[in-house]
């Protein structure tokens, strides 16, 4: 019986032994067959049922043996803890060593067991293998796994394809048998037996599934592992791309960075298309997710690199850019290696190659435009606030300070004996250090600092225009294409790059307008700075576009120019304005030389013209103001009698004219062909007018006030100063003609008329008391009401025997006047008697002329006889001979003609009265005159 059961079991399971050890040797390929003959089917089924009933215990033991066999087989197939690639002896130990799991009980280990349904090949490769294994070792172990899989492949295929199919066939056969049997046999006992058999078959199938499922799962996992490893090997470059990109960034190897990135992008799109075409396999879906995840990491690196590159580009300042090389295209030169992050061109190229959305060219240009505008506004506002604060400090500390202190430097130059060497003064002394009050000089330094720093932005404006020219005139595109031709795998043909490189006409026009706007804003602020009046100057810091018009009441005054410091003098003003204009001229010339367009050139010319005009007017108004109050300089405070007001004025104007020439003509920059630094005709006329006006004011407000004094002694000295000033004035006008190519000396200037009138007035005041004394003598002599008077002029029988007493008295008055004048002049150490003798003679001539006029007037009222005629002629001839040296040698021709004309006129009057030839009378009294001159020899020498 037992033998039959064994036989049936072997036949049923197609085994050669009931204790199989090897599938190949212990099994045979004999499919279970059944016949449709019901009797045979029943017999077969009955046998199986009997076998099952008779050997229930044997069946139970058989199940246990099968389970044991399953466990043994599973263990033989693959041990969970063994690394399938052969890297490690124990997967669990390695996981613990790498702190991936805490101990062997951690369920996370199942992700790393090939036999587990939770197996994750990506986690296995990334966490266990990672970067610790070289590529070469990885290939070796991968081959080990492939060999192991190949060895098991035949066994797995037999198990899956034969044994499992065998069970399916048996099950199908039994189901058919049971189905037919149940339909044709309704015997209850038999039916129960069939149900029992069916249950046993189901149990057997479950048992067989328990045996086969691990084997099938193992096969699937091995297939997945095999495909994963193949996928990893095929996409090794792509998987390493994030790490490689980071390494390139660290090494600053941009060429490799962009090459691998573009290669990775193409590989990713190609691989994704291939995987997308066949999503039927679940593994492809997983691989797509893996590819997307890696590409997200790549994009994250690229986006961060873009962000850093954008940041570097935005942080770039035009101050960092040098334009020492005049050849623009040579300076902005691209090379095959664009790893220099300090090069704006390399940064823009990187962004273009990385495929940014915003155009880095226009963004960079717009950013630099905004930065320049910000720099203009910020620097301008900051300085305005500093200047206002400095001006307040001057007002607070000086207030109503007398203007004397403003000209102490002129007195200092006199004391040093340098007054006659203006060129030496200008070369030796820095007027920024001593020509004004300390706070005022500090203020001027602040003004000059503003001009230097503000106009230095011209360099950045030029750089900005050069950058625009580089991008808009095709130089960048040409160099960029040449650069790309040397590179491989670059996205050179994308529409975004083409759009960025080929700017539209609108974009190009807008960029060019930005350049013009910069120059206009630069010029506008400078014009406002120098033309805004003092009442509105503070508004410049408030960024208001429209500054209020200058009030009429401040026009023509120092308040018209808000940039001027309070209390400054015109010497300091012209010196500082000259420095300012030189600075502006040089920077403007750089702009002109940078090949600006005609519109911008006209804006610069207009700006320079307005600034020049404002600076010039501020100088001249300050000059007029100085001359108005020049008399306040108290020369006595110097404790030096050799310095007087006229000397200071002469030095003042000599310095002023010298600096003015440099200021107006800008000699250092006169070769400019476009900016036209030469002053306009109107500006020169204004300068000339204000120059003459200042001299007029000095005469009216200073010279006239000091000269027209009542004190006789002061009048003598003031008269000397007057003629000294007259001489100085002629020299100043000659210098003005020399410096400014004019001919004022040949014109009938109103200032000379003013001086002539003043001269007459001064002389009248000076000799008025002398003339009064002489007039009194004449009145006493010729007044009819005087009882003591003798009408000697009417007696015909008494010839002239001596010079008249009244004439001797008048000569005595003149001699005393000369002695007083000489005495007064001798008290002043700075008075040179020989140089001023003409003035003494001029005074005497005027006294004599006044006497002759009065004598002529007196004679017209008298009836003169022959003897009286002789007396008059003798007196006049005596007078002529007495003052012969004076009249004929020591006076100017015009004065000589005046006195001779008065004598001739008097002789004409005598002739008309007496109808006698005067020459005969002169001859007749010659002896008398000579005798009288001999007797008065001593007096003559005194004179």
PDB file of N, CA and C in Angstrom, residues 343-378:
ATOM      1  N   UNK A 343      35.151  90.508 -14.796  1.00  0.00           N
ATOM      2  CA  UNK A 343      34.950  91.004 -16.143  1.00  0.00           C
ATOM      3  C   UNK A 343      33.463  90.995 -16.461  1.00  0.00           C
ATOM      4  N   UNK A 344      32.911  92.183 -16.699  1.00  0.00           N
ATOM      5  CA  UNK A 344      31.466  92.252 -16.949  1.00  0.00           C
ATOM      6  C   UNK A 344      31.083  91.474 -18.191  1.00  0.00           C
ATOM      7  N   UNK A 345      31.957  91.444 -19.171  1.00  0.00           N
ATOM      8  CA  UNK A 345      31.639  90.737 -20.405  1.00  0.00           C
ATOM      9  C   UNK A 345      31.527  89.246 -20.147  1.00  0.00           C
ATOM     10  N   UNK A 346      32.428  88.707 -19.320  1.00  0.00           N
ATOM     11  CA  UNK A 346      32.364  87.277 -19.015  1.00  0.00           C
ATOM     12  C   UNK A 346      31.078  86.942 -18.255  1.00  0.00           C
ATOM     13  N   UNK A 347      30.681  87.834 -17.353  1.00  0.00           N
ATOM     14  CA  UNK A 347      29.443  87.590 -16.597  1.00  0.00           C
ATOM     15  C   UNK A 347      28.238  87.587 -17.528  1.00  0.00           C
ATOM     16  N   UNK A 348      28.196  88.522 -18.469  1.00  0.00           N
ATOM     17  CA  UNK A 348      27.079  88.582 -19.412  1.00  0.00           C
ATOM     18  C   UNK A 348      27.075  87.354 -20.308  1.00  0.00           C
ATOM     19  N   UNK A 349      28.248  86.928 -20.770  1.00  0.00           N
ATOM     20  CA  UNK A 349      28.340  85.725 -21.609  1.00  0.00           C
ATOM     21  C   UNK A 349      27.830  84.500 -20.857  1.00  0.00           C
ATOM     22  N   UNK A 350      28.191  84.392 -19.602  1.00  0.00           N
ATOM     23  CA  UNK A 350      27.731  83.259 -18.802  1.00  0.00           C
ATOM     24  C   UNK A 350      26.215  83.233 -18.720  1.00  0.00           C
ATOM     25  N   UNK A 351      25.641  84.402 -18.439  1.00  0.00           N
ATOM     26  CA  UNK A 351      24.183  84.457 -18.306  1.00  0.00           C
ATOM     27  C   UNK A 351      23.500  84.135 -19.632  1.00  0.00           C
ATOM     28  N   UNK A 352      24.071  84.597 -20.717  1.00  0.00           N
ATOM     29  CA  UNK A 352      23.498  84.262 -22.031  1.00  0.00           C
ATOM     30  C   UNK A 352      23.567  82.763 -22.286  1.00  0.00           C
ATOM     31  N   UNK A 353      24.687  82.145 -21.998  1.00  0.00           N
ATOM     32  CA  UNK A 353      24.859  80.714 -22.250  1.00  0.00           C
ATOM     33  C   UNK A 353      24.020  79.882 -21.293  1.00  0.00           C
ATOM     34  N   UNK A 354      23.766  80.403 -20.104  1.00  0.00           N
ATOM     35  CA  UNK A 354      22.938  79.678 -19.143  1.00  0.00           C
ATOM     36  C   UNK A 354      21.452  79.803 -19.457  1.00  0.00           C
ATOM     37  N   UNK A 355      21.112  80.683 -20.394  1.00  0.00           N
ATOM     38  CA  UNK A 355      19.728  80.782 -20.845  1.00  0.00           C
ATOM     39  C   UNK A 355      18.816  81.520 -19.885  1.00  0.00           C
ATOM     40  N   UNK A 356      19.204  82.738 -19.480  1.00  0.00           N
ATOM     41  CA  UNK A 356      18.358  83.524 -18.578  1.00  0.00           C
ATOM     42  C   UNK A 356      17.207  84.151 -19.359  1.00  0.00           C
ATOM     43  N   UNK A 357      16.128  84.454 -18.640  1.00  0.00           N
ATOM     44  CA  UNK A 357      14.944  85.038 -19.284  1.00  0.00           C
ATOM     45  C   UNK A 357      15.182  86.512 -19.581  1.00  0.00           C
ATOM     46  N   UNK A 358      15.629  87.265 -18.568  1.00  0.00           N
ATOM     47  CA  UNK A 358      15.893  88.689 -18.759  1.00  0.00           C
ATOM     48  C   UNK A 358      17.197  88.873 -19.537  1.00  0.00           C
ATOM     49  N   UNK A 359      17.222  89.884 -20.361  1.00  0.00           N
ATOM     50  CA  UNK A 359      18.399  90.160 -21.181  1.00  0.00           C
ATOM     51  C   UNK A 359      19.497  90.767 -20.306  1.00  0.00           C
ATOM     52  N   UNK A 360      20.604  90.060 -20.106  1.00  0.00           N
ATOM     53  CA  UNK A 360      21.660  90.598 -19.236  1.00  0.00           C
ATOM     54  C   UNK A 360      22.301  91.857 -19.794  1.00  0.00           C
ATOM     55  N   UNK A 361      22.261  92.042 -21.109  1.00  0.00           N
ATOM     56  CA  UNK A 361      22.859  93.240 -21.712  1.00  0.00           C
ATOM     57  C   UNK A 361      22.067  94.473 -21.308  1.00  0.00           C
ATOM     58  N   UNK A 362      20.762  94.448 -21.577  1.00  0.00           N
ATOM     59  CA  UNK A 362      19.935  95.619 -21.243  1.00  0.00           C
ATOM     60  C   UNK A 362      19.802  95.788 -19.731  1.00  0.00           C
ATOM     61  N   UNK A 363      19.754  94.673 -19.009  1.00  0.00           N
ATOM     62  CA  UNK A 363      19.650  94.775 -17.554  1.00  0.00           C
ATOM     63  C   UNK A 363      20.897  95.436 -16.973  1.00  0.00           C
ATOM     64  N   UNK A 364      22.054  95.054 -17.487  1.00  0.00           N
ATOM     65  CA  UNK A 364      23.301  95.655 -17.000  1.00  0.00           C
ATOM     66  C   UNK A 364      23.348  97.141 -17.335  1.00  0.00           C
ATOM     67  N   UNK A 365      22.982  97.489 -18.553  1.00  0.00           N
ATOM     68  CA  UNK A 365      22.997  98.896 -18.962  1.00  0.00           C
ATOM     69  C   UNK A 365      22.012  99.704 -18.121  1.00  0.00           C
ATOM     70  N   UNK A 366      20.812  99.159 -17.924  1.00  0.00           N
ATOM     71  CA  UNK A 366      19.806  99.856 -17.107  1.00  0.00           C
ATOM     72  C   UNK A 366      20.293 100.026 -15.673  1.00  0.00           C
ATOM     73  N   UNK A 367      20.935  98.993 -15.160  1.00  0.00           N
ATOM     74  CA  UNK A 367      21.436  99.050 -13.786  1.00  0.00           C
ATOM     75  C   UNK A 367      22.509 100.121 -13.641  1.00  0.00           C
ATOM     76  N   UNK A 368      23.427 100.183 -14.604  1.00  0.00           N
ATOM     77  CA  UNK A 368      24.479 101.194 -14.534  1.00  0.00           C
ATOM     78  C   UNK A 368      23.908 102.594 -14.688  1.00  0.00           C
ATOM     79  N   UNK A 369      22.888 102.727 -15.515  1.00  0.00           N
ATOM     80  CA  UNK A 369      22.214 104.021 -15.655  1.00  0.00           C
ATOM     81  C   UNK A 369      21.597 104.449 -14.325  1.00  0.00           C
ATOM     82  N   UNK A 370      20.899 103.518 -13.682  1.00  0.00           N
ATOM     83  CA  UNK A 370      20.281 103.833 -12.382  1.00  0.00           C
ATOM     84  C   UNK A 370      21.348 104.161 -11.343  1.00  0.00           C
ATOM     85  N   UNK A 371      22.449 103.393 -11.355  1.00  0.00           N
ATOM     86  CA  UNK A 371      23.522 103.653 -10.394  1.00  0.00           C
ATOM     87  C   UNK A 371      24.136 105.027 -10.605  1.00  0.00           C
ATOM     88  N   UNK A 372      24.350 105.387 -11.865  1.00  0.00           N
ATOM     89  CA  UNK A 372      24.936 106.695 -12.161  1.00  0.00           C
ATOM     90  C   UNK A 372      23.997 107.824 -11.734  1.00  0.00           C
ATOM     91  N   UNK A 373      22.722 107.677 -12.038  1.00  0.00           N
ATOM     92  CA  UNK A 373      21.753 108.682 -11.612  1.00  0.00           C
ATOM     93  C   UNK A 373      21.732 108.802 -10.095  1.00  0.00           C
ATOM     94  N   UNK A 374      21.789 107.675  -9.432  1.00  0.00           N
ATOM     95  CA  UNK A 374      21.800 107.676  -7.965  1.00  0.00           C
ATOM     96  C   UNK A 374      23.057 108.356  -7.446  1.00  0.00           C
ATOM     97  N   UNK A 375      24.199 108.067  -8.056  1.00  0.00           N
ATOM     98  CA  UNK A 375      25.449 108.698  -7.628  1.00  0.00           C
ATOM     99  C   UNK A 375      25.393 110.210  -7.829  1.00  0.00           C
ATOM    100  N   UNK A 376      24.852 110.634  -8.970  1.00  0.00           N
ATOM    101  CA  UNK A 376      24.725 112.069  -9.227  1.00  0.00           C
ATOM    102  C   UNK A 376      23.881 112.744  -8.158  1.00  0.00           C
ATOM    103  N   UNK A 377      22.718 112.168  -7.901  1.00  0.00           N
ATOM    104  CA  UNK A 377      21.786 112.775  -6.948  1.00  0.00           C
ATOM    105  C   UNK A 377      22.328 112.744  -5.523  1.00  0.00           C
ATOM    106  N   UNK A 378      22.892 111.610  -5.135  1.00  0.00           N
ATOM    107  CA  UNK A 378      23.368 111.459  -3.759  1.00  0.00           C
ATOM    108  C   UNK A 378      24.544 112.383  -3.473  1.00  0.00           C
TER     109      UNK A 378
END
